[in-house]
Amino acid sequence: AFLVWNALFLNRESFQKALKWFWASAVFVAMYGCVQKLGVEIFFQNYSTNLFQGRVFSFLGNPSLLGQLMLLSTLVGIYLLTQERIKKWKIIFGLGTLTMLVAMLLSGTRSAVLGLMGIAFLGALRYRKEIWKGLKKLNIKFLFLLPLLLVAILWTSPADRFDLSALSLRSLQSRFEIWEGTVNLIENQWLFGYGQETFYVHFPEVVTKEFLTLEEEISISADRVHNEWLEEIYSHGVLAGLLYLVFLGLLLKIFFTGEKKEEVLLTGLILANSLQNQLSFPDSTIQVLMAFSWGALVMLESKEIQVLSPIYAHKKVRISLTVLTLILVALLAFQTVVRP
């Protein structure tokens, strides 16, 4: 419904405003994640977070979900930075986006790093000529600072997250066991699938000793496939998996041939999310962002003349709804986070 709403009523002006609001809120999330790394905890001090082993999670409840969101927020920040003409705002967008990148690395989310590397490679292919011209203009001393900055950030990132040790690779080996079990389940019901959110029910049927050994727990199971493409096939059948690949091909075509920078951003967001979800899965926040991206992409690909006019509300109504929303969020946060 949110996707359809954006496709019908979103326009270029409201699209830009929505991106800036999303970016601003993501900066706040990233800053709190960085504060957590410094040992300052305000909202979750009564919770045991030793399970995360030094990985920051901000308000997302899980470091991996934070890292995935920060990847997409970083892409939005890069877009806003390149579009801005006022020097003051360029600095603000640059610093905020760098904060998101740092928070992503501090979360120790390897799937997000994979998505960043993948979309960076695609972006380098898309803008190879512009990048080459830009590198020629840069001071050679500045180029040496970038690797040093990356090393400094990785040095402060959670241990055993970005190396090739046996401990670090254990989660990847667990995923291989999950994927093998998923393929076995698909073979039994490949046409229509098992339905959404049912993996936790059927995975115990195919769980292996190797998986239990890697997880060091004989009673543990898996509730997610940790691979978006396989999960589509498992949930909805092989035709859904083929449709997934068709959509990826369409997105790649728009990404490389689209003339509008907004198209490149939106397809880049969806592709980056798809890349990182080959080792993970999204939460509701990212799903809302994906619905916005798809809806905005449909809006941009449609005719320049809108069939439906945007719905505007009076300023007092907008302010009232904003205040009520903030009060509701505060009450929910108190009841679900502070009070327990």
mmCIF file of C-alpha atoms in Angstrom:
data_model
loop_
_atom_site.group_PDB
_atom_site.id
_atom_site.type_symbol
_atom_site.label_atom_id
_atom_site.label_comp_id
_atom_site.label_asym_id
_atom_site.label_seq_id
_atom_site.Cartn_x
_atom_site.Cartn_y
_atom_site.Cartn_z
ATOM 1 C CA ALA A 1 0.000 0.000 0.000
ATOM 2 C CA PHE A 2 2.844 2.393 0.849
ATOM 3 C CA LEU A 3 4.517 1.588 -2.478
ATOM 4 C CA VAL A 4 1.330 2.355 -4.414
ATOM 5 C CA TRP A 5 0.795 5.554 -2.435
ATOM 6 C CA ASN A 6 4.257 6.830 -3.335
ATOM 7 C CA ALA A 7 3.853 5.847 -6.973
ATOM 8 C CA LEU A 8 0.593 7.781 -7.259
ATOM 9 C CA PHE A 9 1.083 10.862 -5.109
ATOM 10 C CA LEU A 10 4.828 11.449 -4.817
ATOM 11 C CA ASN A 11 6.352 14.286 -6.842
ATOM 12 C CA ARG A 12 9.910 15.511 -7.280
ATOM 13 C CA GLU A 13 9.670 18.149 -4.572
ATOM 14 C CA SER A 14 8.241 15.826 -1.932
ATOM 15 C CA PHE A 15 10.724 13.147 -3.041
ATOM 16 C CA GLN A 16 13.683 15.424 -2.255
ATOM 17 C CA LYS A 17 12.177 16.430 1.088
ATOM 18 C CA ALA A 18 11.597 12.795 2.046
ATOM 19 C CA LEU A 19 15.208 11.930 1.242
ATOM 20 C CA LYS A 20 16.515 14.761 3.436
ATOM 21 C CA TRP A 21 14.267 13.788 6.349
ATOM 22 C CA PHE A 22 15.383 10.183 6.045
ATOM 23 C CA TRP A 23 19.030 11.251 5.912
ATOM 24 C CA ALA A 24 18.661 13.514 8.962
ATOM 25 C CA SER A 25 17.042 10.769 11.045
ATOM 26 C CA ALA A 26 19.722 8.310 9.931
ATOM 27 C CA VAL A 27 22.443 10.739 11.073
ATOM 28 C CA PHE A 28 20.868 10.751 14.546
ATOM 29 C CA VAL A 29 20.844 6.936 14.579
ATOM 30 C CA ALA A 30 24.470 6.822 13.402
ATOM 31 C CA MET A 31 25.616 9.348 16.017
ATOM 32 C CA TYR A 32 24.058 7.328 18.828
ATOM 33 C CA GLY A 33 25.777 4.215 17.496
ATOM 34 C CA CYS A 34 29.140 6.018 17.612
ATOM 35 C CA VAL A 35 28.390 7.196 21.153
ATOM 36 C CA GLN A 36 27.738 3.574 22.143
ATOM 37 C CA LYS A 37 31.229 2.682 20.918
ATOM 38 C CA LEU A 38 32.618 5.250 23.377
ATOM 39 C CA GLY A 39 30.893 3.391 26.212
ATOM 40 C CA VAL A 40 28.022 5.827 26.691
ATOM 41 C CA GLU A 41 24.613 4.124 26.919
ATOM 42 C CA ILE A 42 21.487 6.137 27.679
ATOM 43 C CA PHE A 43 18.463 4.097 26.648
ATOM 44 C CA PHE A 44 19.613 0.467 26.938
ATOM 45 C CA GLN A 45 21.773 0.520 30.058
ATOM 46 C CA ASN A 46 19.485 -1.985 31.823
ATOM 47 C CA TYR A 47 19.837 -4.523 28.999
ATOM 48 C CA SER A 48 22.539 -7.123 28.597
ATOM 49 C CA THR A 49 24.312 -6.505 25.277
ATOM 50 C CA ASN A 50 27.318 -8.767 25.824
ATOM 51 C CA LEU A 51 25.995 -10.986 23.040
ATOM 52 C CA PHE A 52 26.968 -8.300 20.511
ATOM 53 C CA GLN A 53 30.656 -8.460 21.588
ATOM 54 C CA GLY A 54 31.366 -4.770 21.200
ATOM 55 C CA ARG A 55 29.324 -4.234 18.039
ATOM 56 C CA VAL A 56 27.147 -1.112 18.147
ATOM 57 C CA PHE A 57 23.426 -1.323 17.423
ATOM 58 C CA SER A 58 22.054 2.183 18.151
ATOM 59 C CA PHE A 59 18.225 2.044 18.195
ATOM 60 C CA LEU A 60 17.875 -0.952 15.854
ATOM 61 C CA GLY A 61 18.200 -3.674 18.505
ATOM 62 C CA ASN A 62 20.663 -5.653 16.397
ATOM 63 C CA PRO A 63 24.066 -4.618 14.985
ATOM 64 C CA SER A 64 23.383 -6.263 11.615
ATOM 65 C CA LEU A 65 20.172 -4.308 11.125
ATOM 66 C CA LEU A 66 22.028 -1.089 11.967
ATOM 67 C CA GLY A 67 24.781 -1.855 9.460
ATOM 68 C CA GLN A 68 22.311 -2.585 6.683
ATOM 69 C CA LEU A 69 20.404 0.642 7.311
ATOM 70 C CA MET A 70 23.627 2.662 7.452
ATOM 71 C CA LEU A 71 24.696 1.317 4.057
ATOM 72 C CA LEU A 72 21.514 2.589 2.423
ATOM 73 C CA SER A 73 21.694 5.867 4.363
ATOM 74 C CA THR A 74 25.265 6.374 3.144
ATOM 75 C CA LEU A 75 24.107 6.072 -0.462
ATOM 76 C CA VAL A 76 21.400 8.667 0.144
ATOM 77 C CA GLY A 77 23.990 10.938 1.758
ATOM 78 C CA ILE A 78 26.332 10.623 -1.226
ATOM 79 C CA TYR A 79 23.465 11.568 -3.543
ATOM 80 C CA LEU A 80 22.533 14.630 -1.458
ATOM 81 C CA LEU A 81 26.183 15.638 -1.240
ATOM 82 C CA THR A 82 26.660 15.524 -5.013
ATOM 83 C CA GLN A 83 23.422 17.409 -5.634
ATOM 84 C CA GLU A 84 24.074 20.228 -3.152
ATOM 85 C CA ARG A 85 25.545 23.497 -4.400
ATOM 86 C CA ILE A 86 25.850 25.471 -1.143
ATOM 87 C CA LYS A 87 29.232 24.858 0.490
ATOM 88 C CA LYS A 88 27.871 24.873 4.058
ATOM 89 C CA TRP A 89 25.355 22.140 3.302
ATOM 90 C CA LYS A 90 27.911 20.134 1.347
ATOM 91 C CA ILE A 91 30.070 20.027 4.472
ATOM 92 C CA ILE A 92 27.083 19.000 6.602
ATOM 93 C CA PHE A 93 26.066 16.249 4.195
ATOM 94 C CA GLY A 94 29.673 15.083 3.960
ATOM 95 C CA LEU A 95 30.230 14.863 7.720
ATOM 96 C CA GLY A 96 26.859 13.211 8.314
ATOM 97 C CA THR A 97 27.447 10.636 5.611
ATOM 98 C CA LEU A 98 30.920 9.870 6.961
ATOM 99 C CA THR A 99 29.331 9.307 10.391
ATOM 100 C CA MET A 100 26.965 6.770 8.841
ATOM 101 C CA LEU A 101 29.852 4.959 7.180
ATOM 102 C CA VAL A 102 31.722 4.800 10.489
ATOM 103 C CA ALA A 103 28.609 3.497 12.285
ATOM 104 C CA MET A 104 28.211 0.816 9.610
ATOM 105 C CA LEU A 105 31.772 -0.400 10.153
ATOM 106 C CA LEU A 106 31.462 -0.213 13.948
ATOM 107 C CA SER A 107 28.380 -2.438 13.721
ATOM 108 C CA GLY A 108 30.599 -5.147 12.247
ATOM 109 C CA THR A 109 27.991 -6.036 9.618
ATOM 110 C CA ARG A 110 29.782 -8.027 6.949
ATOM 111 C CA SER A 111 26.720 -8.264 4.713
ATOM 112 C CA ALA A 112 26.593 -4.443 4.622
ATOM 113 C CA VAL A 113 30.277 -4.290 3.687
ATOM 114 C CA LEU A 114 29.568 -6.796 0.908
ATOM 115 C CA GLY A 115 26.703 -4.616 -0.304
ATOM 116 C CA LEU A 116 28.925 -1.519 -0.163
ATOM 117 C CA MET A 117 31.653 -3.224 -2.193
ATOM 118 C CA GLY A 118 29.131 -4.486 -4.741
ATOM 119 C CA ILE A 119 27.350 -1.185 -5.272
ATOM 120 C CA ALA A 120 30.693 0.659 -5.317
ATOM 121 C CA PHE A 121 31.812 -1.639 -8.131
ATOM 122 C CA LEU A 122 28.595 -1.020 -10.073
ATOM 123 C CA GLY A 123 28.867 2.712 -9.440
ATOM 124 C CA ALA A 124 32.477 2.723 -10.636
ATOM 125 C CA LEU A 125 31.363 1.070 -13.878
ATOM 126 C CA ARG A 126 28.453 3.500 -14.254
ATOM 127 C CA TYR A 127 30.546 6.639 -13.650
ATOM 128 C CA ARG A 128 33.990 5.401 -14.699
ATOM 129 C CA LYS A 129 34.667 8.409 -16.947
ATOM 130 C CA GLU A 130 33.579 10.954 -14.338
ATOM 131 C CA ILE A 131 35.597 9.191 -11.622
ATOM 132 C CA TRP A 132 38.731 9.179 -13.772
ATOM 133 C CA LYS A 133 38.392 12.902 -14.449
ATOM 134 C CA GLY A 134 37.855 13.563 -10.761
ATOM 135 C CA LEU A 135 40.913 11.570 -9.717
ATOM 136 C CA LYS A 136 43.093 13.614 -12.059
ATOM 137 C CA LYS A 137 42.032 16.807 -10.270
ATOM 138 C CA LEU A 138 42.619 15.470 -6.737
ATOM 139 C CA ASN A 139 45.789 16.152 -4.870
ATOM 140 C CA ILE A 140 47.911 12.983 -4.787
ATOM 141 C CA LYS A 141 48.489 13.464 -1.034
ATOM 142 C CA PHE A 142 44.750 13.228 -0.433
ATOM 143 C CA LEU A 143 44.642 9.806 -2.101
ATOM 144 C CA PHE A 144 47.085 8.456 0.483
ATOM 145 C CA LEU A 145 44.816 9.623 3.314
ATOM 146 C CA LEU A 146 41.888 7.450 2.241
ATOM 147 C CA PRO A 147 43.560 4.067 2.951
ATOM 148 C CA LEU A 148 44.845 5.410 6.270
ATOM 149 C CA LEU A 149 41.317 6.492 7.228
ATOM 150 C CA LEU A 150 39.929 3.077 6.287
ATOM 151 C CA VAL A 151 42.610 1.280 8.315
ATOM 152 C CA ALA A 152 41.892 3.508 11.326
ATOM 153 C CA ILE A 153 38.181 2.736 11.171
ATOM 154 C CA LEU A 154 38.725 -1.004 10.714
ATOM 155 C CA TRP A 155 41.183 -0.940 13.613
ATOM 156 C CA THR A 156 38.421 0.266 15.947
ATOM 157 C CA SER A 157 35.792 -2.091 14.499
ATOM 158 C CA PRO A 158 34.725 -5.209 16.445
ATOM 159 C CA ALA A 159 37.356 -7.914 16.566
ATOM 160 C CA ASP A 160 37.101 -11.020 14.389
ATOM 161 C CA ARG A 161 34.511 -9.455 12.094
ATOM 162 C CA PHE A 162 36.559 -8.540 9.018
ATOM 163 C CA ASP A 163 39.331 -11.106 9.088
ATOM 164 C CA LEU A 164 39.540 -14.643 7.677
ATOM 165 C CA SER A 165 39.897 -16.519 10.965
ATOM 166 C CA ALA A 166 37.968 -19.721 11.661
ATOM 167 C CA LEU A 167 35.837 -17.869 14.205
ATOM 168 C CA SER A 168 34.989 -15.165 11.707
ATOM 169 C CA LEU A 169 34.079 -17.647 8.976
ATOM 170 C CA ARG A 170 31.920 -19.784 11.256
ATOM 171 C CA SER A 171 28.770 -17.753 10.589
ATOM 172 C CA LEU A 172 29.323 -18.095 6.843
ATOM 173 C CA GLN A 173 29.684 -21.863 7.238
ATOM 174 C CA SER A 174 26.426 -21.880 9.216
ATOM 175 C CA ARG A 175 24.737 -20.098 6.335
ATOM 176 C CA PHE A 176 25.987 -22.744 3.920
ATOM 177 C CA GLU A 177 24.297 -25.364 6.099
ATOM 178 C CA ILE A 178 21.090 -23.302 6.165
ATOM 179 C CA TRP A 179 21.144 -22.881 2.383
ATOM 180 C CA GLU A 180 21.711 -26.601 1.852
ATOM 181 C CA GLY A 181 18.713 -27.368 4.032
ATOM 182 C CA THR A 182 16.662 -24.748 2.183
ATOM 183 C CA VAL A 183 17.448 -26.356 -1.163
ATOM 184 C CA ASN A 184 16.319 -29.720 0.221
ATOM 185 C CA LEU A 185 13.030 -28.176 1.335
ATOM 186 C CA ILE A 186 12.539 -26.488 -2.038
ATOM 187 C CA GLU A 187 12.972 -29.803 -3.841
ATOM 188 C CA ASN A 188 9.928 -31.137 -1.988
ATOM 189 C CA GLN A 189 7.667 -28.159 -2.736
ATOM 190 C CA TRP A 190 9.235 -26.170 -5.545
ATOM 191 C CA LEU A 191 6.167 -24.987 -7.445
ATOM 192 C CA PHE A 192 4.211 -22.935 -4.892
ATOM 193 C CA GLY A 193 6.593 -22.809 -1.938
ATOM 194 C CA TYR A 194 5.806 -23.018 1.770
ATOM 195 C CA GLY A 195 4.446 -19.515 2.372
ATOM 196 C CA GLN A 196 5.823 -16.418 4.040
ATOM 197 C CA GLU A 197 7.381 -16.595 7.526
ATOM 198 C CA THR A 198 7.250 -20.395 7.796
ATOM 199 C CA PHE A 199 10.950 -21.254 7.599
ATOM 200 C CA TYR A 200 11.299 -21.675 11.355
ATOM 201 C CA VAL A 201 8.594 -24.358 11.178
ATOM 202 C CA HIS A 202 10.212 -26.508 8.486
ATOM 203 C CA PHE A 203 13.956 -25.990 9.034
ATOM 204 C CA PRO A 204 14.104 -28.490 11.949
ATOM 205 C CA GLU A 205 13.173 -31.159 9.360
ATOM 206 C CA VAL A 206 16.497 -30.651 7.540
ATOM 207 C CA VAL A 207 18.819 -29.323 10.270
ATOM 208 C CA THR A 208 22.236 -30.994 10.188
ATOM 209 C CA LYS A 209 24.736 -31.982 12.863
ATOM 210 C CA GLU A 210 27.263 -29.665 11.239
ATOM 211 C CA PHE A 211 24.937 -26.703 11.754
ATOM 212 C CA LEU A 212 24.388 -27.538 15.432
ATOM 213 C CA THR A 213 28.136 -27.994 15.898
ATOM 214 C CA LEU A 214 28.880 -24.606 14.322
ATOM 215 C CA GLU A 215 26.254 -22.914 16.482
ATOM 216 C CA GLU A 216 27.445 -24.814 19.587
ATOM 217 C CA GLU A 217 23.847 -25.409 20.635
ATOM 218 C CA ILE A 218 21.897 -28.642 20.105
ATOM 219 C CA SER A 219 18.482 -27.028 20.528
ATOM 220 C CA ILE A 220 18.990 -24.046 18.222
ATOM 221 C CA SER A 221 17.270 -23.651 14.866
ATOM 222 C CA ALA A 222 17.073 -21.029 12.126
ATOM 223 C CA ASP A 223 14.104 -18.770 11.448
ATOM 224 C CA ARG A 224 15.499 -17.091 8.307
ATOM 225 C CA VAL A 225 17.108 -18.358 5.122
ATOM 226 C CA HIS A 226 19.709 -15.541 5.174
ATOM 227 C CA ASN A 227 19.524 -15.342 1.395
ATOM 228 C CA GLU A 228 16.805 -13.212 -0.193
ATOM 229 C CA TRP A 229 16.693 -15.082 -3.496
ATOM 230 C CA LEU A 230 16.464 -18.515 -1.885
ATOM 231 C CA GLU A 231 13.863 -17.202 0.548
ATOM 232 C CA GLU A 232 11.677 -16.024 -2.323
ATOM 233 C CA ILE A 233 11.833 -19.488 -3.903
ATOM 234 C CA TYR A 234 11.205 -21.198 -0.565
ATOM 235 C CA SER A 235 8.252 -18.948 0.281
ATOM 236 C CA HIS A 236 6.541 -18.551 -3.109
ATOM 237 C CA GLY A 237 8.012 -21.118 -5.473
ATOM 238 C CA VAL A 238 10.446 -21.213 -8.355
ATOM 239 C CA LEU A 239 8.451 -18.730 -10.461
ATOM 240 C CA ALA A 240 8.936 -16.107 -7.748
ATOM 241 C CA GLY A 241 12.663 -16.773 -7.888
ATOM 242 C CA LEU A 242 12.681 -16.216 -11.646
ATOM 243 C CA LEU A 243 10.651 -13.026 -11.261
ATOM 244 C CA TYR A 244 13.173 -11.835 -8.657
ATOM 245 C CA LEU A 245 15.984 -12.225 -11.206
ATOM 246 C CA VAL A 246 13.936 -10.444 -13.880
ATOM 247 C CA PHE A 247 13.445 -7.454 -11.574
ATOM 248 C CA LEU A 248 17.164 -7.397 -10.798
ATOM 249 C CA GLY A 249 17.906 -7.326 -14.516
ATOM 250 C CA LEU A 250 15.449 -4.454 -14.999
ATOM 251 C CA LEU A 251 17.031 -2.518 -12.139
ATOM 252 C CA LEU A 252 20.513 -3.019 -13.583
ATOM 253 C CA LYS A 253 19.326 -1.743 -16.950
ATOM 254 C CA ILE A 254 17.871 1.423 -15.407
ATOM 255 C CA PHE A 255 20.972 1.867 -13.230
ATOM 256 C CA PHE A 256 23.345 1.847 -16.206
ATOM 257 C CA THR A 257 21.153 3.564 -18.793
ATOM 258 C CA GLY A 258 18.964 5.934 -16.749
ATOM 259 C CA GLU A 259 19.525 9.615 -17.476
ATOM 260 C CA LYS A 260 18.107 10.889 -14.183
ATOM 261 C CA LYS A 261 20.317 10.833 -11.109
ATOM 262 C CA GLU A 262 17.262 10.010 -9.023
ATOM 263 C CA GLU A 263 16.855 6.798 -11.020
ATOM 264 C CA VAL A 264 20.452 5.831 -10.348
ATOM 265 C CA LEU A 265 19.991 6.490 -6.626
ATOM 266 C CA LEU A 266 16.757 4.514 -6.292
ATOM 267 C CA THR A 267 17.939 1.532 -8.312
ATOM 268 C CA GLY A 268 21.243 1.698 -6.423
ATOM 269 C CA LEU A 269 19.410 1.532 -3.091
ATOM 270 C CA ILE A 270 17.405 -1.515 -4.149
ATOM 271 C CA LEU A 271 20.424 -3.255 -5.687
ATOM 272 C CA ALA A 272 22.605 -2.570 -2.631
ATOM 273 C CA ASN A 273 19.900 -3.924 -0.365
ATOM 274 C CA SER A 274 19.556 -7.001 -2.557
ATOM 275 C CA LEU A 275 23.328 -7.562 -2.455
ATOM 276 C CA GLN A 276 23.542 -7.403 1.319
ATOM 277 C CA ASN A 277 20.448 -9.570 1.691
ATOM 278 C CA GLN A 278 22.185 -12.469 -0.031
ATOM 279 C CA LEU A 279 23.806 -13.000 3.366
ATOM 280 C CA SER A 280 21.118 -11.524 5.573
ATOM 281 C CA PHE A 281 17.527 -10.237 5.717
ATOM 282 C CA PRO A 282 15.915 -6.791 6.108
ATOM 283 C CA ASP A 283 13.863 -5.420 8.974
ATOM 284 C CA SER A 284 10.678 -3.354 8.773
ATOM 285 C CA THR A 285 12.565 -0.037 8.578
ATOM 286 C CA ILE A 286 14.445 -1.115 5.472
ATOM 287 C CA GLN A 287 11.308 -2.627 3.946
ATOM 288 C CA VAL A 288 9.581 0.765 4.274
ATOM 289 C CA LEU A 289 12.560 2.409 2.566
ATOM 290 C CA MET A 290 12.403 -0.179 -0.229
ATOM 291 C CA ALA A 291 8.684 0.458 -0.717
ATOM 292 C CA PHE A 292 9.452 4.185 -0.938
ATOM 293 C CA SER A 293 12.240 3.508 -3.457
ATOM 294 C CA TRP A 294 10.070 1.328 -5.695
ATOM 295 C CA GLY A 295 7.186 3.809 -5.538
ATOM 296 C CA ALA A 296 9.452 6.765 -6.322
ATOM 297 C CA LEU A 297 11.015 4.815 -9.185
ATOM 298 C CA VAL A 298 7.588 4.149 -10.675
ATOM 299 C CA MET A 299 6.814 7.857 -10.312
ATOM 300 C CA LEU A 300 10.000 8.829 -12.160
ATOM 301 C CA GLU A 301 9.481 6.266 -14.916
ATOM 302 C CA SER A 302 5.897 7.374 -15.512
ATOM 303 C CA LYS A 303 4.819 10.337 -17.605
ATOM 304 C CA GLU A 304 5.952 13.788 -16.554
ATOM 305 C CA ILE A 305 2.316 14.890 -16.185
ATOM 306 C CA GLN A 306 0.834 13.307 -13.091
ATOM 307 C CA VAL A 307 -2.599 11.755 -13.349
ATOM 308 C CA LEU A 308 -3.303 12.364 -9.670
ATOM 309 C CA SER A 309 -2.361 15.542 -7.841
ATOM 310 C CA PRO A 310 -0.518 15.296 -4.513
ATOM 311 C CA ILE A 311 -2.717 15.524 -1.425
ATOM 312 C CA TYR A 312 -1.856 18.528 0.710
ATOM 313 C CA ALA A 313 -2.927 19.093 4.301
ATOM 314 C CA HIS A 314 -3.224 22.383 6.162
ATOM 315 C CA LYS A 315 -0.141 23.413 8.140
ATOM 316 C CA LYS A 316 -1.977 23.089 11.479
ATOM 317 C CA VAL A 317 -3.050 19.558 10.547
ATOM 318 C CA ARG A 318 0.518 18.580 9.629
ATOM 319 C CA ILE A 319 1.893 19.990 12.876
ATOM 320 C CA SER A 320 -0.807 18.262 14.931
ATOM 321 C CA LEU A 321 -0.145 14.916 13.247
ATOM 322 C CA THR A 322 3.599 15.333 13.786
ATOM 323 C CA VAL A 323 3.159 16.082 17.498
ATOM 324 C CA LEU A 324 0.769 13.139 17.942
ATOM 325 C CA THR A 325 3.200 10.842 16.143
ATOM 326 C CA LEU A 326 6.098 11.956 18.368
ATOM 327 C CA ILE A 327 3.987 11.419 21.487
ATOM 328 C CA LEU A 328 2.991 7.951 20.295
ATOM 329 C CA VAL A 329 6.600 7.019 19.537
ATOM 330 C CA ALA A 330 7.708 8.316 22.960
ATOM 331 C CA LEU A 331 5.003 6.279 24.729
ATOM 332 C CA LEU A 332 5.903 3.141 22.792
ATOM 333 C CA ALA A 333 9.599 3.653 23.551
ATOM 334 C CA PHE A 334 8.852 4.072 27.254
ATOM 335 C CA GLN A 335 6.627 1.001 27.435
ATOM 336 C CA THR A 336 8.844 -1.289 25.372
ATOM 337 C CA VAL A 337 12.389 -0.087 26.136
ATOM 338 C CA VAL A 338 12.674 2.020 29.286
ATOM 339 C CA ARG A 339 10.007 0.483 31.503
ATOM 340 C CA PRO A 340 10.893 -3.247 31.101
#
